[in-house]
Amino acid sequence: MVTAPLTDMVEIGSEEELRALLGEVAPRSANKERARLHPRDREWLAASPFCLVATSAADGTCDVSPKGDPPGFTLVLDDATIALPERPGNRRADGFRNILSNPHVGLVYLIPGRTETLRINGRARLVRDAPFFDELVVKGHHPQLAVVVEIEQIFFHCAKAFLRSALWRPETWTPDALPSHARITKDVMATEESLEELERYYGPSYAERLYKG
């Protein structure tokens, strides 16, 4: 718990002040951006089973949504365009609604065990059907829609955050430090279901429903 009053914060108010604090960008970092996919980028996408998609509505409201499927779930359409399939989810569509008012998106692609990430920034469209949807079928599930991203900026991000967090080191994992997801849901939400019903919902059968609408 933070005990110091929030009024004691010293805020940064300009890019000049920020740059004076952080220092200048190293040439390798400044020059690593690309606008088209390199063969190494394609290899990374083919091996990645998970990414985070950041969006912002026209009013500035932000969302970050996780997307995951078997490795290679992101389809490369050409050297500057990729497509991400949408599977059954909670139907909130926060990120999708953002895209409809502001197409700018940011994606971070992870590979389990690797401490680097691939970052892609670009403009997105929501597509309800296209010939390439047949290439996005997993376990018989045809995508509900796809997010098609026209790449404007792509680069590899360094390993420091993953090394500092020791994210991929199993000996640091403590999944039992928190209650079950069913317990958390019951605690933070006004749900009609009992804890026992939630435990059953989030139990072994949960994984069996991943590709069912």
GROMACS .gro file of C-alpha atoms in nm:
model
  213
    1MET     CA    1   0.000   0.000   0.000
    2VAL     CA    2   0.135   0.343  -0.101
    3THR     CA    3   0.142   0.575   0.201
    4ALA     CA    4   0.280   0.895   0.043
    5PRO     CA    5   0.013   1.143  -0.074
    6LEU     CA    6  -0.048   1.151  -0.449
    7THR     CA    7   0.010   1.526  -0.444
    8ASP     CA    8   0.380   1.454  -0.392
    9MET     CA    9   0.416   1.307  -0.742
   10VAL     CA   10   0.651   1.491  -0.981
   11GLU     CA   11   0.491   1.467  -1.324
   12ILE     CA   12   0.662   1.480  -1.663
   13GLY     CA   13   0.492   1.738  -1.881
   14SER     CA   14   0.676   1.746  -2.213
   15GLU     CA   15   0.865   1.526  -2.457
   16GLU     CA   16   1.175   1.738  -2.399
   17GLU     CA   17   1.159   1.667  -2.025
   18LEU     CA   18   1.105   1.298  -2.095
   19ARG     CA   19   1.404   1.281  -2.331
   20ALA     CA   20   1.624   1.465  -2.081
   21LEU     CA   21   1.536   1.204  -1.822
   22LEU     CA   22   1.573   0.891  -2.040
   23GLY     CA   23   1.857   1.002  -2.264
   24GLU     CA   24   1.889   0.965  -2.640
   25VAL     CA   25   1.777   0.655  -2.829
   26ALA     CA   26   2.055   0.415  -2.924
   27PRO     CA   27   2.104   0.398  -3.305
   28ARG     CA   28   2.017   0.028  -3.316
   29SER     CA   29   1.686   0.094  -3.142
   30ALA     CA   30   1.607   0.402  -3.348
   31ASN     CA   31   1.673   0.232  -3.681
   32LYS     CA   32   1.509  -0.108  -3.629
   33GLU     CA   33   1.163  -0.017  -3.761
   34ARG     CA   34   1.040  -0.165  -4.087
   35ALA     CA   35   0.717  -0.124  -4.284
   36ARG     CA   36   0.709  -0.464  -4.454
   37LEU     CA   37   0.751  -0.819  -4.332
   38HIS     CA   38   1.102  -0.964  -4.340
   39PRO     CA   39   1.134  -1.343  -4.376
   40ARG     CA   40   1.233  -1.352  -4.005
   41ASP     CA   41   0.908  -1.176  -3.918
   42ARG     CA   42   0.717  -1.441  -4.111
   43GLU     CA   43   0.902  -1.713  -3.921
   44TRP     CA   44   0.812  -1.550  -3.590
   45LEU     CA   45   0.445  -1.525  -3.683
   46ALA     CA   46   0.446  -1.889  -3.794
   47ALA     CA   47   0.582  -1.994  -3.452
   48SER     CA   48   0.372  -1.764  -3.232
   49PRO     CA   49   0.055  -1.894  -3.064
   50PHE     CA   50  -0.031  -1.574  -2.877
   51CYS     CA   51  -0.049  -1.199  -2.919
   52LEU     CA   52  -0.187  -0.891  -2.745
   53VAL     CA   53  -0.395  -0.648  -2.950
   54ALA     CA   54  -0.410  -0.287  -2.828
   55THR     CA   55  -0.680  -0.054  -2.956
   56SER     CA   56  -0.813   0.293  -2.878
   57ALA     CA   57  -1.152   0.441  -2.958
   58ALA     CA   58  -1.191   0.785  -3.111
   59ASP     CA   59  -1.247   0.929  -2.761
   60GLY     CA   60  -0.922   0.776  -2.632
   61THR     CA   61  -1.078   0.480  -2.450
   62CYS     CA   62  -0.823   0.198  -2.461
   63ASP     CA   63  -0.835  -0.181  -2.461
   64VAL     CA   64  -0.580  -0.462  -2.477
   65SER     CA   65  -0.714  -0.802  -2.577
   66PRO     CA   66  -0.528  -1.136  -2.579
   67LYS     CA   67  -0.557  -1.357  -2.888
   68GLY     CA   68  -0.438  -1.712  -2.904
   69ASP     CA   69  -0.462  -2.023  -3.122
   70PRO     CA   70  -0.220  -2.291  -3.246
   71PRO     CA   71   0.119  -2.152  -3.362
   72GLY     CA   72   0.086  -1.972  -3.691
   73PHE     CA   73  -0.272  -1.862  -3.626
   74THR     CA   74  -0.197  -1.523  -3.780
   75LEU     CA   75  -0.222  -1.549  -4.157
   76VAL     CA   76   0.021  -1.351  -4.371
   77LEU     CA   77  -0.170  -1.215  -4.670
   78ASP     CA   78   0.122  -1.026  -4.825
   79ASP     CA   79   0.439  -0.845  -4.719
   80ALA     CA   80   0.239  -0.569  -4.550
   81THR     CA   81  -0.088  -0.735  -4.446
   82ILE     CA   82  -0.184  -0.994  -4.185
   83ALA     CA   83  -0.514  -1.140  -4.064
   84LEU     CA   84  -0.610  -1.259  -3.714
   85PRO     CA   85  -0.911  -1.492  -3.673
   86GLU     CA   86  -1.172  -1.435  -3.405
   87ARG     CA   87  -1.295  -1.734  -3.203
   88PRO     CA   88  -1.593  -1.765  -2.964
   89GLY     CA   89  -1.542  -1.535  -2.667
   90ASN     CA   90  -1.729  -1.320  -2.420
   91ARG     CA   91  -1.891  -1.110  -2.696
   92ARG     CA   92  -1.796  -0.777  -2.530
   93ALA     CA   93  -1.614  -0.677  -2.851
   94ASP     CA   94  -1.436  -0.389  -2.676
   95GLY     CA   95  -1.142  -0.386  -2.916
   96PHE     CA   96  -1.360  -0.441  -3.220
   97ARG     CA   97  -1.580  -0.145  -3.131
   98ASN     CA   98  -1.265   0.064  -3.090
   99ILE     CA   99  -1.144  -0.037  -3.436
  100LEU     CA  100  -1.472   0.076  -3.590
  101SER     CA  101  -1.408   0.431  -3.464
  102ASN     CA  102  -1.026   0.433  -3.478
  103PRO     CA  103  -0.842   0.180  -3.697
  104HIS     CA  104  -0.499   0.221  -3.535
  105VAL     CA  105  -0.383  -0.095  -3.354
  106GLY     CA  106  -0.071  -0.225  -3.183
  107LEU     CA  107   0.015  -0.595  -3.159
  108VAL     CA  108   0.277  -0.780  -2.953
  109TYR     CA  109   0.354  -1.140  -3.055
  110LEU     CA  110   0.501  -1.383  -2.802
  111ILE     CA  111   0.666  -1.723  -2.836
  112PRO     CA  112   0.671  -1.926  -2.512
  113GLY     CA  113   1.025  -1.943  -2.377
  114ARG     CA  114   1.155  -1.659  -2.592
  115THR     CA  115   1.232  -1.333  -2.416
  116GLU     CA  116   1.202  -1.114  -2.725
  117THR     CA  117   0.873  -1.011  -2.884
  118LEU     CA  118   0.761  -0.899  -3.227
  119ARG     CA  119   0.573  -0.568  -3.234
  120ILE     CA  120   0.343  -0.460  -3.516
  121ASN     CA  121   0.160  -0.130  -3.548
  122GLY     CA  122  -0.084  -0.053  -3.825
  123ARG     CA  123  -0.440   0.006  -3.939
  124ALA     CA  124  -0.709  -0.257  -3.888
  125ARG     CA  125  -1.032  -0.354  -4.056
  126LEU     CA  126  -1.300  -0.598  -3.942
  127VAL     CA  127  -1.381  -0.851  -4.214
  128ARG     CA  128  -1.683  -1.079  -4.181
  129ASP     CA  129  -1.588  -1.312  -4.467
  130ALA     CA  130  -1.316  -1.360  -4.727
  131PRO     CA  131  -1.172  -1.648  -4.935
  132PHE     CA  132  -0.878  -1.680  -4.693
  133PHE     CA  133  -1.113  -1.770  -4.405
  134ASP     CA  134  -1.080  -2.134  -4.514
  135GLU     CA  135  -0.713  -2.115  -4.413
  136LEU     CA  136  -0.811  -2.001  -4.062
  137VAL     CA  137  -1.020  -2.303  -3.966
  138VAL     CA  138  -0.913  -2.469  -3.638
  139LYS     CA  139  -1.082  -2.785  -3.505
  140GLY     CA  140  -1.362  -2.731  -3.751
  141HIS     CA  141  -1.428  -2.374  -3.639
  142HIS     CA  142  -1.465  -2.116  -3.916
  143PRO     CA  143  -1.374  -1.768  -3.785
  144GLN     CA  144  -1.660  -1.542  -3.686
  145LEU     CA  145  -1.462  -1.254  -3.831
  146ALA     CA  146  -1.104  -1.155  -3.893
  147VAL     CA  147  -0.900  -0.850  -3.804
  148VAL     CA  148  -0.702  -0.752  -4.113
  149VAL     CA  149  -0.405  -0.531  -4.027
  150GLU     CA  150  -0.217  -0.321  -4.280
  151ILE     CA  151   0.132  -0.295  -4.133
  152GLU     CA  152   0.282   0.049  -4.088
  153GLN     CA  153   0.560  -0.035  -3.841
  154ILE     CA  154   0.720  -0.364  -3.735
  155PHE     CA  155   1.023  -0.443  -3.522
  156PHE     CA  156   1.160  -0.686  -3.265
  157HIS     CA  157   1.151  -0.577  -2.902
  158CYS     CA  158   1.437  -0.656  -2.665
  159ALA     CA  159   1.429  -0.915  -2.386
  160LYS     CA  160   1.471  -0.693  -2.080
  161ALA     CA  161   1.111  -0.703  -1.951
  162PHE     CA  162   1.095  -1.082  -1.972
  163LEU     CA  163   1.434  -1.123  -1.809
  164ARG     CA  164   1.345  -0.888  -1.524
  165SER     CA  165   1.013  -1.061  -1.462
  166ALA     CA  166   1.155  -1.414  -1.507
  167LEU     CA  167   0.827  -1.485  -1.684
  168TRP     CA  168   0.931  -1.812  -1.848
  169ARG     CA  169   1.114  -1.959  -1.547
  170PRO     CA  170   0.882  -2.227  -1.400
  171GLU     CA  171   1.049  -2.205  -1.060
  172THR     CA  172   0.909  -1.851  -1.027
  173TRP     CA  173   0.550  -1.947  -1.110
  174THR     CA  174   0.301  -1.928  -0.823
  175PRO     CA  175  -0.044  -1.994  -0.974
  176ASP     CA  176  -0.182  -2.099  -0.635
  177ALA     CA  177  -0.095  -1.764  -0.476
  178LEU     CA  178  -0.446  -1.650  -0.572
  179PRO     CA  179  -0.787  -1.817  -0.541
  180SER     CA  180  -0.943  -1.998  -0.835
  181HIS     CA  181  -1.089  -1.793  -1.118
  182ALA     CA  182  -1.436  -1.903  -1.009
  183ARG     CA  183  -1.371  -1.768  -0.659
  184ILE     CA  184  -1.236  -1.440  -0.797
  185THR     CA  185  -1.537  -1.404  -1.027
  186LYS     CA  186  -1.775  -1.461  -0.738
  187ASP     CA  187  -1.590  -1.206  -0.524
  188VAL     CA  188  -1.569  -0.923  -0.776
  189MET     CA  189  -1.899  -0.966  -0.963
  190ALA     CA  190  -2.265  -0.980  -0.867
  191THR     CA  191  -2.331  -1.319  -1.028
  192GLU     CA  192  -2.645  -1.527  -1.000
  193GLU     CA  193  -2.445  -1.850  -1.019
  194SER     CA  194  -2.325  -2.013  -0.702
  195LEU     CA  195  -1.955  -2.069  -0.643
  196GLU     CA  196  -2.007  -2.439  -0.713
  197GLU     CA  197  -2.172  -2.360  -1.047
  198LEU     CA  198  -1.886  -2.130  -1.141
  199GLU     CA  199  -1.629  -2.392  -1.045
  200ARG     CA  200  -1.803  -2.638  -1.278
  201TYR     CA  201  -1.821  -2.379  -1.557
  202TYR     CA  202  -1.449  -2.299  -1.535
  203GLY     CA  203  -1.356  -2.664  -1.477
  204PRO     CA  204  -1.225  -2.927  -1.722
  205SER     CA  205  -1.517  -2.878  -1.964
  206TYR     CA  206  -1.414  -2.515  -2.017
  207ALA     CA  207  -1.133  -2.620  -2.251
  208GLU     CA  208  -1.372  -2.842  -2.446
  209ARG     CA  209  -1.582  -2.537  -2.539
  210LEU     CA  210  -1.301  -2.325  -2.685
  211TYR     CA  211  -1.418  -2.360  -3.045
  212LYS     CA  212  -1.791  -2.382  -2.981
  213GLY     CA  213  -2.006  -2.073  -3.018
   0.00000   0.00000   0.00000
